[in-house]
Short mmCIF file of C-alpha atoms in Angstrom, two decimals:
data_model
loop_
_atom_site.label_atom_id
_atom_site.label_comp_id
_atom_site.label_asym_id
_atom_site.label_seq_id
_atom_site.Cartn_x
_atom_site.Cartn_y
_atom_site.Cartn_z
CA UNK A 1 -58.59 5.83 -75.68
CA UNK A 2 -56.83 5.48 -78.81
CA UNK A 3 -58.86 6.76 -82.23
CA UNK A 4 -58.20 5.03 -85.14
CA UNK A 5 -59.19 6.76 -88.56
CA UNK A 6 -59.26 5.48 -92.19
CA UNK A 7 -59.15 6.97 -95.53
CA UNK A 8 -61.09 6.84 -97.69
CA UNK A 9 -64.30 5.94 -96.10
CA UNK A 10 -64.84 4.08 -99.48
CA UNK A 11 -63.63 3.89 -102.96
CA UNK A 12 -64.55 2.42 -106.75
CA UNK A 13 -62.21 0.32 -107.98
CA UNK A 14 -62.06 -2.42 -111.31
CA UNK A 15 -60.47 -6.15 -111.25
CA UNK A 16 -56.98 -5.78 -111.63
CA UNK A 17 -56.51 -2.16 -110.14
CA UNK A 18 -53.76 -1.38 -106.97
CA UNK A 19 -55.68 -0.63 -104.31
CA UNK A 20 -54.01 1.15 -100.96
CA UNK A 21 -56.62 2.14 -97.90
CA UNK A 22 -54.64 4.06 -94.93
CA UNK A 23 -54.83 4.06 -91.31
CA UNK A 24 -54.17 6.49 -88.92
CA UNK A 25 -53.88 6.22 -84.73
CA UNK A 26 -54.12 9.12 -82.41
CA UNK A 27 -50.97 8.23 -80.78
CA UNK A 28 -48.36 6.30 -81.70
CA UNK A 29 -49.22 2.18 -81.42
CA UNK A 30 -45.70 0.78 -82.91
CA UNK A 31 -46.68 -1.82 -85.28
CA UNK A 32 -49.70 -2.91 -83.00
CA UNK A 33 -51.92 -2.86 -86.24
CA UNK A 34 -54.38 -5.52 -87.50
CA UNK A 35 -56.43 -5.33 -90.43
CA UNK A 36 -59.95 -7.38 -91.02
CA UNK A 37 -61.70 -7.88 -94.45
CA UNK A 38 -65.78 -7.91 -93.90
CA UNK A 39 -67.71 -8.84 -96.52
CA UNK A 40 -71.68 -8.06 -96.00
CA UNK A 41 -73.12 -10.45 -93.53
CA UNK A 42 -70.68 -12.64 -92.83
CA UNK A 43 -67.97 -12.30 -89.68
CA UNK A 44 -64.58 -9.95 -89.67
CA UNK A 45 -61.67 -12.09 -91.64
CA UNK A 46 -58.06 -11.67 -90.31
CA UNK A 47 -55.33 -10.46 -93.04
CA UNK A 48 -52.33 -8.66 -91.86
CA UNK A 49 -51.56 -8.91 -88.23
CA UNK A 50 -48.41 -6.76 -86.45
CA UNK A 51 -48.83 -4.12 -89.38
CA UNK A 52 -47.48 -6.23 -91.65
CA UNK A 53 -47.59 -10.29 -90.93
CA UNK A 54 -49.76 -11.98 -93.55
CA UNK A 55 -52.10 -14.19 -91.70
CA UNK A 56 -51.63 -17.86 -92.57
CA UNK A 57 -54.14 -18.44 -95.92
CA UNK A 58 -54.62 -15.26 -96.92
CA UNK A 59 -53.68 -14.16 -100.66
CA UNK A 60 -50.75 -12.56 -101.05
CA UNK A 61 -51.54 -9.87 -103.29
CA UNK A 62 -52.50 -8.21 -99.56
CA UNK A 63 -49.64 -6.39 -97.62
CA UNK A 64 -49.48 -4.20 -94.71
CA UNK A 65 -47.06 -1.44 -94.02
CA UNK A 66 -46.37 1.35 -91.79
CA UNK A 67 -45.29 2.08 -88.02
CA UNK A 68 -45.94 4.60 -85.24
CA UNK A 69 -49.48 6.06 -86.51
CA UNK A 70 -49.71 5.73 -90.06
CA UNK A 71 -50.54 2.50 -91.47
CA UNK A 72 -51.68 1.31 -94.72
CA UNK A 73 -53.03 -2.13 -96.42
CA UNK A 74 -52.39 -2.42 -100.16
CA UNK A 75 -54.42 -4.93 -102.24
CA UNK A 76 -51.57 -5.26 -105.36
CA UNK A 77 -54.49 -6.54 -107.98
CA UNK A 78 -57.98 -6.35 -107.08
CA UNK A 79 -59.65 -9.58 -107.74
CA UNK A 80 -63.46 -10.05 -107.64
CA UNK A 81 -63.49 -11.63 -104.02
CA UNK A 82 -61.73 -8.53 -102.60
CA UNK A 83 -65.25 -5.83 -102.61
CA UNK A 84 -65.56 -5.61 -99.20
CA UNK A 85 -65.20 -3.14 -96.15
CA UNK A 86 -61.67 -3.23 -94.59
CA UNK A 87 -61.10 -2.36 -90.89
CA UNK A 88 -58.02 -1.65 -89.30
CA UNK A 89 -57.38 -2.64 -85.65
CA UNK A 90 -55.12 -1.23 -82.99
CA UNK A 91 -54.37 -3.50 -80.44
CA UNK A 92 -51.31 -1.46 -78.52
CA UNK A 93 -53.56 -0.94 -75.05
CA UNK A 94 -57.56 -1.21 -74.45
CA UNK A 95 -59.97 -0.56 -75.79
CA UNK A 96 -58.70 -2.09 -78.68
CA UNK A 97 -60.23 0.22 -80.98
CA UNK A 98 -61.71 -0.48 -84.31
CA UNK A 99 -61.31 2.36 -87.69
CA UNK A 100 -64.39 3.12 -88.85
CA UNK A 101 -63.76 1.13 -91.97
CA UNK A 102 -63.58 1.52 -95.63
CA UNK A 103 -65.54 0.30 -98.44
CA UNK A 104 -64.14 -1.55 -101.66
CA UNK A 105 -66.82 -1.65 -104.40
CA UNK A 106 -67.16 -2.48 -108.09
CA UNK A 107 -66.25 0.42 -110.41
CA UNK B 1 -61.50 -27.97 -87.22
CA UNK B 2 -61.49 -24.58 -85.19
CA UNK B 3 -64.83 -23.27 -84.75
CA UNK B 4 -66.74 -20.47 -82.69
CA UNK B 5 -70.62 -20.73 -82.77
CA UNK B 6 -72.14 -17.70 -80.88
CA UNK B 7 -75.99 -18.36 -79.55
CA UNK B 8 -78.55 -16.79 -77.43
CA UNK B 9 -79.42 -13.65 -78.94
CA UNK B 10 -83.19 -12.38 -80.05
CA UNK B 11 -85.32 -9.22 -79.27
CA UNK B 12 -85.28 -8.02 -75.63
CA UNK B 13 -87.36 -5.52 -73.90
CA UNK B 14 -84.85 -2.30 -72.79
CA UNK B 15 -84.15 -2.90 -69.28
CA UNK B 16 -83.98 -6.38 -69.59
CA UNK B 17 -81.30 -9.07 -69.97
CA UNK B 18 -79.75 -11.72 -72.18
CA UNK B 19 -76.83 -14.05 -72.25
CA UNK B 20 -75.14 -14.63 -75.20
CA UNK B 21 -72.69 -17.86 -75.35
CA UNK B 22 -70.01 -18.72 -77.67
CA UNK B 23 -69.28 -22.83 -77.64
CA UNK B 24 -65.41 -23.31 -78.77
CA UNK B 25 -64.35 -26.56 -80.85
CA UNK B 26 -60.68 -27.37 -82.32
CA UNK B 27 -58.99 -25.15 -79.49
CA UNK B 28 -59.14 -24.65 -75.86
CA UNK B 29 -60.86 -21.49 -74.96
CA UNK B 30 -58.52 -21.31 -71.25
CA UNK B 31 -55.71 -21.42 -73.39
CA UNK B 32 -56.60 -17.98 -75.21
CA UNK B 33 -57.52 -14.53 -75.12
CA UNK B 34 -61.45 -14.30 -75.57
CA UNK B 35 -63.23 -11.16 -77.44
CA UNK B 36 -66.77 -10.03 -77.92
CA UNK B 37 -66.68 -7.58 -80.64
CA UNK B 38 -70.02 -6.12 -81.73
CA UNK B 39 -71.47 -4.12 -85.25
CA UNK B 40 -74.79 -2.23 -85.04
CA UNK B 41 -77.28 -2.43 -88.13
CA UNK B 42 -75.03 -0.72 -91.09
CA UNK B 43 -72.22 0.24 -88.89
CA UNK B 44 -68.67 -0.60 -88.17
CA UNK B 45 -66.94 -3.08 -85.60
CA UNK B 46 -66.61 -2.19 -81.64
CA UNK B 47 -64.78 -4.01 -79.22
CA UNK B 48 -67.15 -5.01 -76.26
CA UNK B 49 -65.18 -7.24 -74.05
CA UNK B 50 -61.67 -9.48 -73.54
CA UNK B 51 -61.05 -12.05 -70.66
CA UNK B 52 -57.46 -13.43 -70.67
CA UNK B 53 -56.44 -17.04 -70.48
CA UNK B 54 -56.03 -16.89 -67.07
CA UNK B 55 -59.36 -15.96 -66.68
CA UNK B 56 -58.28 -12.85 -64.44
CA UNK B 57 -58.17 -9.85 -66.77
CA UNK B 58 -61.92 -9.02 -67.92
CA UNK B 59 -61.74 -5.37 -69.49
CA UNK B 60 -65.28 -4.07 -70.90
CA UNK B 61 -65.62 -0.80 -73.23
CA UNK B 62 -67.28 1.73 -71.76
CA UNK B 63 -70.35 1.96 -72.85
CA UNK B 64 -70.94 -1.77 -71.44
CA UNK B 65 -68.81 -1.53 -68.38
CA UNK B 66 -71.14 -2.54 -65.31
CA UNK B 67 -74.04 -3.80 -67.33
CA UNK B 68 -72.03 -6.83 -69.32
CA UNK B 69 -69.97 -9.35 -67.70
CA UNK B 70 -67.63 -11.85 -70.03
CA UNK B 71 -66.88 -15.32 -68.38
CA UNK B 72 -66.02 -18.57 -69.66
CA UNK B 73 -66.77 -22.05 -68.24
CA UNK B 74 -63.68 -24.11 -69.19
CA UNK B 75 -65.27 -27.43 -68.61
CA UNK B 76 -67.87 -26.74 -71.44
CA UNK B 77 -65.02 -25.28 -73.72
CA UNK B 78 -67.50 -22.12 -73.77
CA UNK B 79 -67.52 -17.74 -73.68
CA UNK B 80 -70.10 -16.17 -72.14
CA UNK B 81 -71.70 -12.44 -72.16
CA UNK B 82 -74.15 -11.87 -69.60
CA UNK B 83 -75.53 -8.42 -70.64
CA UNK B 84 -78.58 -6.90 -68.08
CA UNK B 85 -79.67 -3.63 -68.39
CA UNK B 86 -80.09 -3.53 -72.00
CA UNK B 87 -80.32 -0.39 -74.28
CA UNK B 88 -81.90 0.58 -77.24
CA UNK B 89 -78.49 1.53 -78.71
CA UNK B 90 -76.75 -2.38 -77.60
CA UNK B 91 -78.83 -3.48 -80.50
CA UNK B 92 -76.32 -4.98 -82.94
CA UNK B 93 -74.44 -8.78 -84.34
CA UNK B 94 -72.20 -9.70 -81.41
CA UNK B 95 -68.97 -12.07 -82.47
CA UNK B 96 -67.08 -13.81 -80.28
CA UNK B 97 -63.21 -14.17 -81.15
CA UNK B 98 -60.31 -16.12 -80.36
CA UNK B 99 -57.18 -13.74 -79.49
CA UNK B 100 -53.60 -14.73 -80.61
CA UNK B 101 -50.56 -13.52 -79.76
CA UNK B 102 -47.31 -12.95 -81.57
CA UNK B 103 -44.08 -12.65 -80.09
CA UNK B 104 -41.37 -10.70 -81.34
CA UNK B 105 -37.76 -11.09 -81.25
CA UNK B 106 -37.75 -8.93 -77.84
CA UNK B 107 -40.40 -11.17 -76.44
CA UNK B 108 -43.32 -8.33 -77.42
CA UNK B 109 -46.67 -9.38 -77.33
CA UNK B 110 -49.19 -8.45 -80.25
CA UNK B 111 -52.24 -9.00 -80.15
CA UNK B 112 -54.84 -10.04 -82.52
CA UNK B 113 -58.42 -11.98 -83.27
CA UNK B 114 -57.36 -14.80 -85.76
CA UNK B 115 -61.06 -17.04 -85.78
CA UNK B 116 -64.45 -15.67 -85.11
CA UNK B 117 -67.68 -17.05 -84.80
CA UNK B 118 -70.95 -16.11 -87.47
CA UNK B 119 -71.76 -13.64 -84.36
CA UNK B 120 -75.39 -13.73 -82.77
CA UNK B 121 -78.30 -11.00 -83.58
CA UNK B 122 -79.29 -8.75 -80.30
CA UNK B 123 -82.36 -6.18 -81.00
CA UNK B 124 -83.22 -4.02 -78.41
CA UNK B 125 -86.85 -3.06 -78.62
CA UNK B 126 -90.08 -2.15 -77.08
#
């Protein structure tokens, strides 16, 4: 099975600030990379699809980069609607693993 | 609209069973890639199970496979998880989700989970 890890597990940040979260496969998936926003109690939220494909609605202060095993998701300017935990997805062969997500909070 | 309304969890005895369902409007389950994904009390997201559109390709994660079985009845436009032989550690939200697929200029499939459903509350307890 494929491990996906992120980093960090969770970070402070203010309203305005550049955040970047990174992503990291055991092997190498190509650009089979997905990443979901959660915010507490309600369902995953797609954002970037194919490592770097905005999903259709989505903000785009949000971008997705990266190939082979190292990913990352980059929030340009953190607005107030953007503390949540971020998961990235690989979805190169099954399982399709989850990362273990990281946290966004209010600095 | 598309929608994905997940019912038929609650507290189960271990050892017993439960069938979670996940009733599709706005799209045509047969038409997609289905997903259960599941998230334990304060923990992250785990892929359960995926049945393809053509219904032939169920794939289960391990820790499920043999004790859950995904289906889908295309007449009621609905995803099903039959899950017997429950554990104390199955206890979690389970979401259903629609799959997509993008194609790439090579004709490359990617996969992803573009709508999900509120997801459904399964506790495992004695």
């Amino acid at each position: 099975d494929i491990q996906m890890t992120q980093s960090p597990s969770s970070l402070s940040a203010s309203v305005g600030d550049r955040v970047i979260i990174t992503c990291r496969a055991s092997q190498s998936i190509s650009t089979y990379l997905n990443w979901y926003q959660q915010k507490p109690g309600k369902a995953p939220k797609l954002l970037i699809y194919v490592a770097s494909s905005l999903q259709s609605g989505v903000p785009s202060r949000f971008g997705g980069s990266g190939s082979g095993t190292d990913f990352t998701l980059t929030i340009s300017s953190l607005q107030p609607e953007d503390f949540a935990t971020y998961y990235c997805q690989q979805s190169h062969s099954a399982p399709f693993t989850f990362g273990p997500g990281t946290k966004v909070d209010i600095k | 609209e598309v929608q994905l309304v997940e019912s038929g969890g609650g507290l189960v005895q271990p050892g017993g069973s439960l069938r979670l369902s996940c009733a599709a409007s706005g799209f045509t389950v047969s038409s997609h890639w289905m997903h259960w994904v599941r998230q334990a009390p304060g923990m992250g997201l785990v892929w359960v199970s995926h049945i393809d559109s053509n219904g032939f390709n169920r794939l289960y994660a391990d820790s499920v496979q043999g004790r859950f079985t995904i289906s889908r009845d295309n007449a009621k436009n609905t995803l099903y998880l039959q899950m017997n032989s429950l554990r104390a550690e199955d206890t979690a939200v389970y979401y259903c989700a629609r799959g997509n697929t993008y194609y790439d200029f090579w004709s490359r499939e990617y996969y992803y989970m573009d709508v999900w459903g509120k997801g459904t509350t399964v506790t495992v307890s004695s």
